[in-house]
């Protein structure tokens, strides 16, 4: 008996990550995530994207408009979905649980990335040295090793870094901030790794 409902099974599988899809067109669009093809170009900054929806989302960054405000810390966002995700930081909500190790996450994307640790999947490959990565962002940072690019510059001494987190740690040298304290001797450090090595 035909109830008029579409078949909800996802018969089409991505050969790279195993994600399932109902429509070939959606699978084709998804496959662009795993390729280097980025046909959608921003006319304002020439940044390229693999999906038109990602370009559309990016375009809001040029307007500078951030109408969505967190009532707890006043941080502002250009999309309501980003605010919703941010609010989980304050609530501590972690509703995405790994079925293999019970680790919990506040975003489904973080859980998906974590699941690759269990499966051993590394879909992002460096074309220069064949090193593989779980996340495209990790590959992007890795590629800077080959290019020598260091886009994060200290405004006080002009030293440059490949990662924003490294610049943030470096800035503590100028500010004198040492947020990590040894429980045994009260000595303070810039990085938690320095605390562990003493």
PDB file of C-alpha atoms in Angstrom:
ATOM      1  CA  UNK A   1       0.000   0.000   0.000  1.00  0.00           C
ATOM      2  CA  UNK A   2       1.383   3.383  -1.020  1.00  0.00           C
ATOM      3  CA  UNK A   3       0.976   5.944   1.768  1.00  0.00           C
ATOM      4  CA  UNK A   4       2.384   8.785  -0.354  1.00  0.00           C
ATOM      5  CA  UNK A   5       5.411   9.137   1.919  1.00  0.00           C
ATOM      6  CA  UNK A   6       8.838   9.204   0.343  1.00  0.00           C
ATOM      7  CA  UNK A   7      11.269   6.448   1.156  1.00  0.00           C
ATOM      8  CA  UNK A   8      13.266   7.817   4.112  1.00  0.00           C
ATOM      9  CA  UNK A   9      16.205   5.430   3.629  1.00  0.00           C
ATOM     10  CA  UNK A  10      19.451   7.014   2.527  1.00  0.00           C
ATOM     11  CA  UNK A  11      20.506   4.611  -0.208  1.00  0.00           C
ATOM     12  CA  UNK A  12      23.375   6.704  -1.615  1.00  0.00           C
ATOM     13  CA  UNK A  13      26.641   6.670   0.365  1.00  0.00           C
ATOM     14  CA  UNK A  14      29.647   8.964   0.183  1.00  0.00           C
ATOM     15  CA  UNK A  15      32.670   6.819  -0.706  1.00  0.00           C
ATOM     16  CA  UNK A  16      34.965   9.052   1.362  1.00  0.00           C
ATOM     17  CA  UNK A  17      33.175   9.405   4.724  1.00  0.00           C
ATOM     18  CA  UNK A  18      30.206   7.018   4.462  1.00  0.00           C
ATOM     19  CA  UNK A  19      27.505   9.656   4.987  1.00  0.00           C
ATOM     20  CA  UNK A  20      24.161   8.666   3.462  1.00  0.00           C
ATOM     21  CA  UNK A  21      21.966  10.684   1.076  1.00  0.00           C
ATOM     22  CA  UNK A  22      18.543  10.325  -0.532  1.00  0.00           C
ATOM     23  CA  UNK A  23      19.235  12.303  -3.719  1.00  0.00           C
ATOM     24  CA  UNK A  24      22.161  12.062  -6.186  1.00  0.00           C
ATOM     25  CA  UNK A  25      22.280  15.877  -6.449  1.00  0.00           C
ATOM     26  CA  UNK A  26      22.780  16.222  -2.688  1.00  0.00           C
ATOM     27  CA  UNK A  27      25.507  13.556  -2.737  1.00  0.00           C
ATOM     28  CA  UNK A  28      27.216  15.378  -5.639  1.00  0.00           C
ATOM     29  CA  UNK A  29      27.170  18.653  -3.659  1.00  0.00           C
ATOM     30  CA  UNK A  30      28.486  16.865  -0.553  1.00  0.00           C
ATOM     31  CA  UNK A  31      31.411  15.317  -2.487  1.00  0.00           C
ATOM     32  CA  UNK A  32      32.749  18.828  -3.131  1.00  0.00           C
ATOM     33  CA  UNK A  33      33.575  19.006   0.597  1.00  0.00           C
ATOM     34  CA  UNK A  34      36.187  16.295   0.065  1.00  0.00           C
ATOM     35  CA  UNK A  35      37.663  17.818  -3.106  1.00  0.00           C
ATOM     36  CA  UNK A  36      39.756  20.906  -3.716  1.00  0.00           C
ATOM     37  CA  UNK A  37      37.093  22.322  -6.059  1.00  0.00           C
ATOM     38  CA  UNK A  38      35.716  25.675  -4.858  1.00  0.00           C
ATOM     39  CA  UNK A  39      33.714  27.254  -7.695  1.00  0.00           C
ATOM     40  CA  UNK A  40      31.870  29.873  -5.607  1.00  0.00           C
ATOM     41  CA  UNK A  41      33.992  33.045  -5.301  1.00  0.00           C
ATOM     42  CA  UNK A  42      33.352  36.074  -3.084  1.00  0.00           C
ATOM     43  CA  UNK A  43      33.489  39.228  -5.236  1.00  0.00           C
ATOM     44  CA  UNK A  44      34.665  41.303  -2.279  1.00  0.00           C
ATOM     45  CA  UNK A  45      37.700  39.331  -1.092  1.00  0.00           C
ATOM     46  CA  UNK A  46      38.194  36.527  -3.677  1.00  0.00           C
ATOM     47  CA  UNK A  47      37.780  33.812  -1.032  1.00  0.00           C
ATOM     48  CA  UNK A  48      36.370  30.654  -2.615  1.00  0.00           C
ATOM     49  CA  UNK A  49      33.845  28.119  -1.337  1.00  0.00           C
ATOM     50  CA  UNK A  50      32.744  24.626  -2.301  1.00  0.00           C
ATOM     51  CA  UNK A  51      29.030  25.396  -1.824  1.00  0.00           C
ATOM     52  CA  UNK A  52      26.884  28.426  -2.666  1.00  0.00           C
ATOM     53  CA  UNK A  53      25.346  28.309   0.838  1.00  0.00           C
ATOM     54  CA  UNK A  54      28.821  28.736   2.360  1.00  0.00           C
ATOM     55  CA  UNK A  55      29.465  31.766   0.124  1.00  0.00           C
ATOM     56  CA  UNK A  56      26.114  33.268   1.138  1.00  0.00           C
ATOM     57  CA  UNK A  57      26.961  32.808   4.816  1.00  0.00           C
ATOM     58  CA  UNK A  58      30.427  34.328   4.242  1.00  0.00           C
ATOM     59  CA  UNK A  59      29.003  37.440   2.573  1.00  0.00           C
ATOM     60  CA  UNK A  60      27.429  38.495   5.873  1.00  0.00           C
ATOM     61  CA  UNK A  61      30.949  38.858   7.303  1.00  0.00           C
ATOM     62  CA  UNK A  62      31.617  41.805   4.966  1.00  0.00           C
ATOM     63  CA  UNK A  63      28.628  43.807   6.161  1.00  0.00           C
ATOM     64  CA  UNK A  64      29.845  43.634   9.769  1.00  0.00           C
ATOM     65  CA  UNK A  65      26.245  43.395  10.925  1.00  0.00           C
ATOM     66  CA  UNK A  66      25.783  41.189  13.998  1.00  0.00           C
ATOM     67  CA  UNK A  67      22.182  41.558  15.152  1.00  0.00           C
ATOM     68  CA  UNK A  68      22.127  38.509  17.460  1.00  0.00           C
ATOM     69  CA  UNK A  69      23.465  39.233  20.962  1.00  0.00           C
ATOM     70  CA  UNK A  70      24.180  36.868  23.839  1.00  0.00           C
ATOM     71  CA  UNK A  71      22.422  38.186  26.934  1.00  0.00           C
ATOM     72  CA  UNK A  72      25.002  36.583  29.230  1.00  0.00           C
ATOM     73  CA  UNK A  73      28.265  37.923  27.817  1.00  0.00           C
ATOM     74  CA  UNK A  74      27.221  40.481  25.161  1.00  0.00           C
ATOM     75  CA  UNK A  75      29.050  38.629  22.369  1.00  0.00           C
ATOM     76  CA  UNK A  76      27.349  39.298  19.029  1.00  0.00           C
ATOM     77  CA  UNK A  77      26.687  37.050  16.025  1.00  0.00           C
ATOM     78  CA  UNK A  78      25.633  37.493  12.421  1.00  0.00           C
ATOM     79  CA  UNK A  79      23.458  34.353  12.477  1.00  0.00           C
ATOM     80  CA  UNK A  80      20.881  33.156  14.995  1.00  0.00           C
ATOM     81  CA  UNK A  81      22.193  29.589  14.675  1.00  0.00           C
ATOM     82  CA  UNK A  82      25.658  30.768  15.807  1.00  0.00           C
ATOM     83  CA  UNK A  83      24.102  32.429  18.855  1.00  0.00           C
ATOM     84  CA  UNK A  84      22.156  29.252  19.642  1.00  0.00           C
ATOM     85  CA  UNK A  85      25.362  27.187  19.490  1.00  0.00           C
ATOM     86  CA  UNK A  86      27.211  29.775  21.598  1.00  0.00           C
ATOM     87  CA  UNK A  87      24.543  29.674  24.322  1.00  0.00           C
ATOM     88  CA  UNK A  88      25.438  26.019  24.967  1.00  0.00           C
ATOM     89  CA  UNK A  89      28.785  27.241  26.342  1.00  0.00           C
ATOM     90  CA  UNK A  90      26.956  29.085  29.115  1.00  0.00           C
ATOM     91  CA  UNK A  91      24.407  26.342  29.797  1.00  0.00           C
ATOM     92  CA  UNK A  92      26.953  23.534  29.657  1.00  0.00           C
ATOM     93  CA  UNK A  93      24.540  21.584  27.457  1.00  0.00           C
ATOM     94  CA  UNK A  94      26.239  18.725  25.618  1.00  0.00           C
ATOM     95  CA  UNK A  95      23.454  16.763  23.993  1.00  0.00           C
ATOM     96  CA  UNK A  96      25.518  14.976  21.331  1.00  0.00           C
ATOM     97  CA  UNK A  97      26.915  11.735  22.817  1.00  0.00           C
ATOM     98  CA  UNK A  98      29.389   9.326  21.256  1.00  0.00           C
ATOM     99  CA  UNK A  99      27.927   5.823  21.344  1.00  0.00           C
ATOM    100  CA  UNK A 100      31.386   4.261  21.478  1.00  0.00           C
ATOM    101  CA  UNK A 101      32.977   6.086  24.420  1.00  0.00           C
ATOM    102  CA  UNK A 102      30.157   8.229  25.932  1.00  0.00           C
ATOM    103  CA  UNK A 103      32.063  11.495  25.397  1.00  0.00           C
ATOM    104  CA  UNK A 104      29.601  14.373  24.935  1.00  0.00           C
ATOM    105  CA  UNK A 105      29.687  17.433  22.683  1.00  0.00           C
ATOM    106  CA  UNK A 106      27.755  20.680  22.374  1.00  0.00           C
ATOM    107  CA  UNK A 107      27.665  20.533  18.555  1.00  0.00           C
ATOM    108  CA  UNK A 108      26.786  17.701  16.192  1.00  0.00           C
ATOM    109  CA  UNK A 109      29.727  18.682  13.956  1.00  0.00           C
ATOM    110  CA  UNK A 110      32.138  18.124  16.876  1.00  0.00           C
ATOM    111  CA  UNK A 111      30.644  14.678  17.452  1.00  0.00           C
ATOM    112  CA  UNK A 112      31.008  13.811  13.738  1.00  0.00           C
ATOM    113  CA  UNK A 113      34.664  14.836  13.825  1.00  0.00           C
ATOM    114  CA  UNK A 114      35.200  12.838  17.031  1.00  0.00           C
ATOM    115  CA  UNK A 115      33.628   9.699  15.488  1.00  0.00           C
ATOM    116  CA  UNK A 116      36.385   9.693  12.865  1.00  0.00           C
ATOM    117  CA  UNK A 117      38.860   8.951  15.679  1.00  0.00           C
ATOM    118  CA  UNK A 118      37.034   5.666  16.303  1.00  0.00           C
ATOM    119  CA  UNK A 119      36.653   4.805  12.611  1.00  0.00           C
ATOM    120  CA  UNK A 120      40.187   5.836  11.670  1.00  0.00           C
ATOM    121  CA  UNK A 121      38.862   7.952   8.784  1.00  0.00           C
ATOM    122  CA  UNK A 122      41.175  10.733   7.600  1.00  0.00           C
ATOM    123  CA  UNK A 123      39.412  12.197   4.543  1.00  0.00           C
ATOM    124  CA  UNK A 124      41.599  15.293   4.101  1.00  0.00           C
ATOM    125  CA  UNK A 125      44.959  14.627   2.407  1.00  0.00           C
ATOM    126  CA  UNK A 126      47.863  16.986   1.818  1.00  0.00           C
ATOM    127  CA  UNK A 127      48.720  16.913  -1.901  1.00  0.00           C
ATOM    128  CA  UNK A 128      52.353  17.812  -1.178  1.00  0.00           C
ATOM    129  CA  UNK A 129      53.364  15.195   1.405  1.00  0.00           C
ATOM    130  CA  UNK A 130      50.359  12.799   1.599  1.00  0.00           C
ATOM    131  CA  UNK A 131      49.833  13.433   5.327  1.00  0.00           C
ATOM    132  CA  UNK A 132      46.143  12.930   6.183  1.00  0.00           C
ATOM    133  CA  UNK A 133      43.794  14.740   8.576  1.00  0.00           C
ATOM    134  CA  UNK A 134      40.417  14.293  10.221  1.00  0.00           C
ATOM    135  CA  UNK A 135      39.442  17.961   9.751  1.00  0.00           C
ATOM    136  CA  UNK A 136      39.793  20.284   6.759  1.00  0.00           C
ATOM    137  CA  UNK A 137      40.853  23.056   9.158  1.00  0.00           C
ATOM    138  CA  UNK A 138      43.821  20.946  10.321  1.00  0.00           C
ATOM    139  CA  UNK A 139      44.826  20.386   6.690  1.00  0.00           C
ATOM    140  CA  UNK A 140      44.576  24.132   6.026  1.00  0.00           C
ATOM    141  CA  UNK A 141      46.949  24.879   8.927  1.00  0.00           C
ATOM    142  CA  UNK A 142      49.285  22.092   7.792  1.00  0.00           C
ATOM    143  CA  UNK A 143      49.470  23.534   4.257  1.00  0.00           C
ATOM    144  CA  UNK A 144      50.959  26.720   5.746  1.00  0.00           C
ATOM    145  CA  UNK A 145      54.077  24.662   6.605  1.00  0.00           C
ATOM    146  CA  UNK A 146      54.616  24.075   2.888  1.00  0.00           C
ATOM    147  CA  UNK A 147      53.725  27.623   1.807  1.00  0.00           C
ATOM    148  CA  UNK A 148      55.502  29.378   4.693  1.00  0.00           C
ATOM    149  CA  UNK A 149      52.359  31.467   5.240  1.00  0.00           C
ATOM    150  CA  UNK A 150      51.984  33.003   8.715  1.00  0.00           C
ATOM    151  CA  UNK A 151      48.848  35.157   8.616  1.00  0.00           C
ATOM    152  CA  UNK A 152      48.632  36.024  12.339  1.00  0.00           C
ATOM    153  CA  UNK A 153      50.903  38.987  13.109  1.00  0.00           C
ATOM    154  CA  UNK A 154      51.669  40.448  16.528  1.00  0.00           C
ATOM    155  CA  UNK A 155      50.928  44.183  16.469  1.00  0.00           C
ATOM    156  CA  UNK A 156      53.593  44.851  19.098  1.00  0.00           C
ATOM    157  CA  UNK A 157      56.664  43.109  17.655  1.00  0.00           C
ATOM    158  CA  UNK A 158      55.615  41.969  14.138  1.00  0.00           C
ATOM    159  CA  UNK A 159      56.319  38.289  14.889  1.00  0.00           C
ATOM    160  CA  UNK A 160      54.037  36.072  12.758  1.00  0.00           C
ATOM    161  CA  UNK A 161      52.267  32.772  13.429  1.00  0.00           C
ATOM    162  CA  UNK A 162      50.396  30.099  11.458  1.00  0.00           C
ATOM    163  CA  UNK A 163      47.707  29.685  14.153  1.00  0.00           C
ATOM    164  CA  UNK A 164      45.674  32.326  15.977  1.00  0.00           C
ATOM    165  CA  UNK A 165      46.041  30.325  19.207  1.00  0.00           C
ATOM    166  CA  UNK A 166      49.839  30.655  18.971  1.00  0.00           C
ATOM    167  CA  UNK A 167      49.498  34.423  18.544  1.00  0.00           C
ATOM    168  CA  UNK A 168      47.170  34.569  21.563  1.00  0.00           C
ATOM    169  CA  UNK A 169      49.755  32.744  23.694  1.00  0.00           C
ATOM    170  CA  UNK A 170      52.529  35.000  22.360  1.00  0.00           C
ATOM    171  CA  UNK A 171      50.578  38.159  23.288  1.00  0.00           C
ATOM    172  CA  UNK A 172      50.783  37.101  26.943  1.00  0.00           C
ATOM    173  CA  UNK A 173      54.534  37.783  26.784  1.00  0.00           C
ATOM    174  CA  UNK A 174      53.757  41.434  26.061  1.00  0.00           C
ATOM    175  CA  UNK A 175      50.917  41.688  28.578  1.00  0.00           C
ATOM    176  CA  UNK A 176      52.750  39.729  31.301  1.00  0.00           C
ATOM    177  CA  UNK A 177      49.687  37.541  31.823  1.00  0.00           C
ATOM    178  CA  UNK A 178      50.533  34.081  33.200  1.00  0.00           C
ATOM    179  CA  UNK A 179      47.242  32.212  33.697  1.00  0.00           C
ATOM    180  CA  UNK A 180      48.695  28.817  34.691  1.00  0.00           C
ATOM    181  CA  UNK A 181      49.867  28.365  38.312  1.00  0.00           C
ATOM    182  CA  UNK A 182      51.797  25.436  39.761  1.00  0.00           C
ATOM    183  CA  UNK A 183      49.899  23.920  42.699  1.00  0.00           C
ATOM    184  CA  UNK A 184      53.145  23.037  44.487  1.00  0.00           C
ATOM    185  CA  UNK A 185      55.213  26.223  44.279  1.00  0.00           C
ATOM    186  CA  UNK A 186      52.814  28.937  42.970  1.00  0.00           C
ATOM    187  CA  UNK A 187      55.111  29.670  40.002  1.00  0.00           C
ATOM    188  CA  UNK A 188      53.108  31.049  37.048  1.00  0.00           C
ATOM    189  CA  UNK A 189      53.339  30.191  33.325  1.00  0.00           C
ATOM    190  CA  UNK A 190      52.097  31.413  29.941  1.00  0.00           C
ATOM    191  CA  UNK A 191      51.118  27.943  28.720  1.00  0.00           C
ATOM    192  CA  UNK A 192      49.709  24.830  30.394  1.00  0.00           C
ATOM    193  CA  UNK A 193      52.412  22.781  28.616  1.00  0.00           C
ATOM    194  CA  UNK A 194      55.097  24.758  30.499  1.00  0.00           C
ATOM    195  CA  UNK A 195      53.344  23.892  33.764  1.00  0.00           C
ATOM    196  CA  UNK A 196      53.387  20.170  32.934  1.00  0.00           C
ATOM    197  CA  UNK A 197      57.071  20.127  31.960  1.00  0.00           C
ATOM    198  CA  UNK A 198      58.434  21.550  35.243  1.00  0.00           C
TER     199      UNK A 198
END
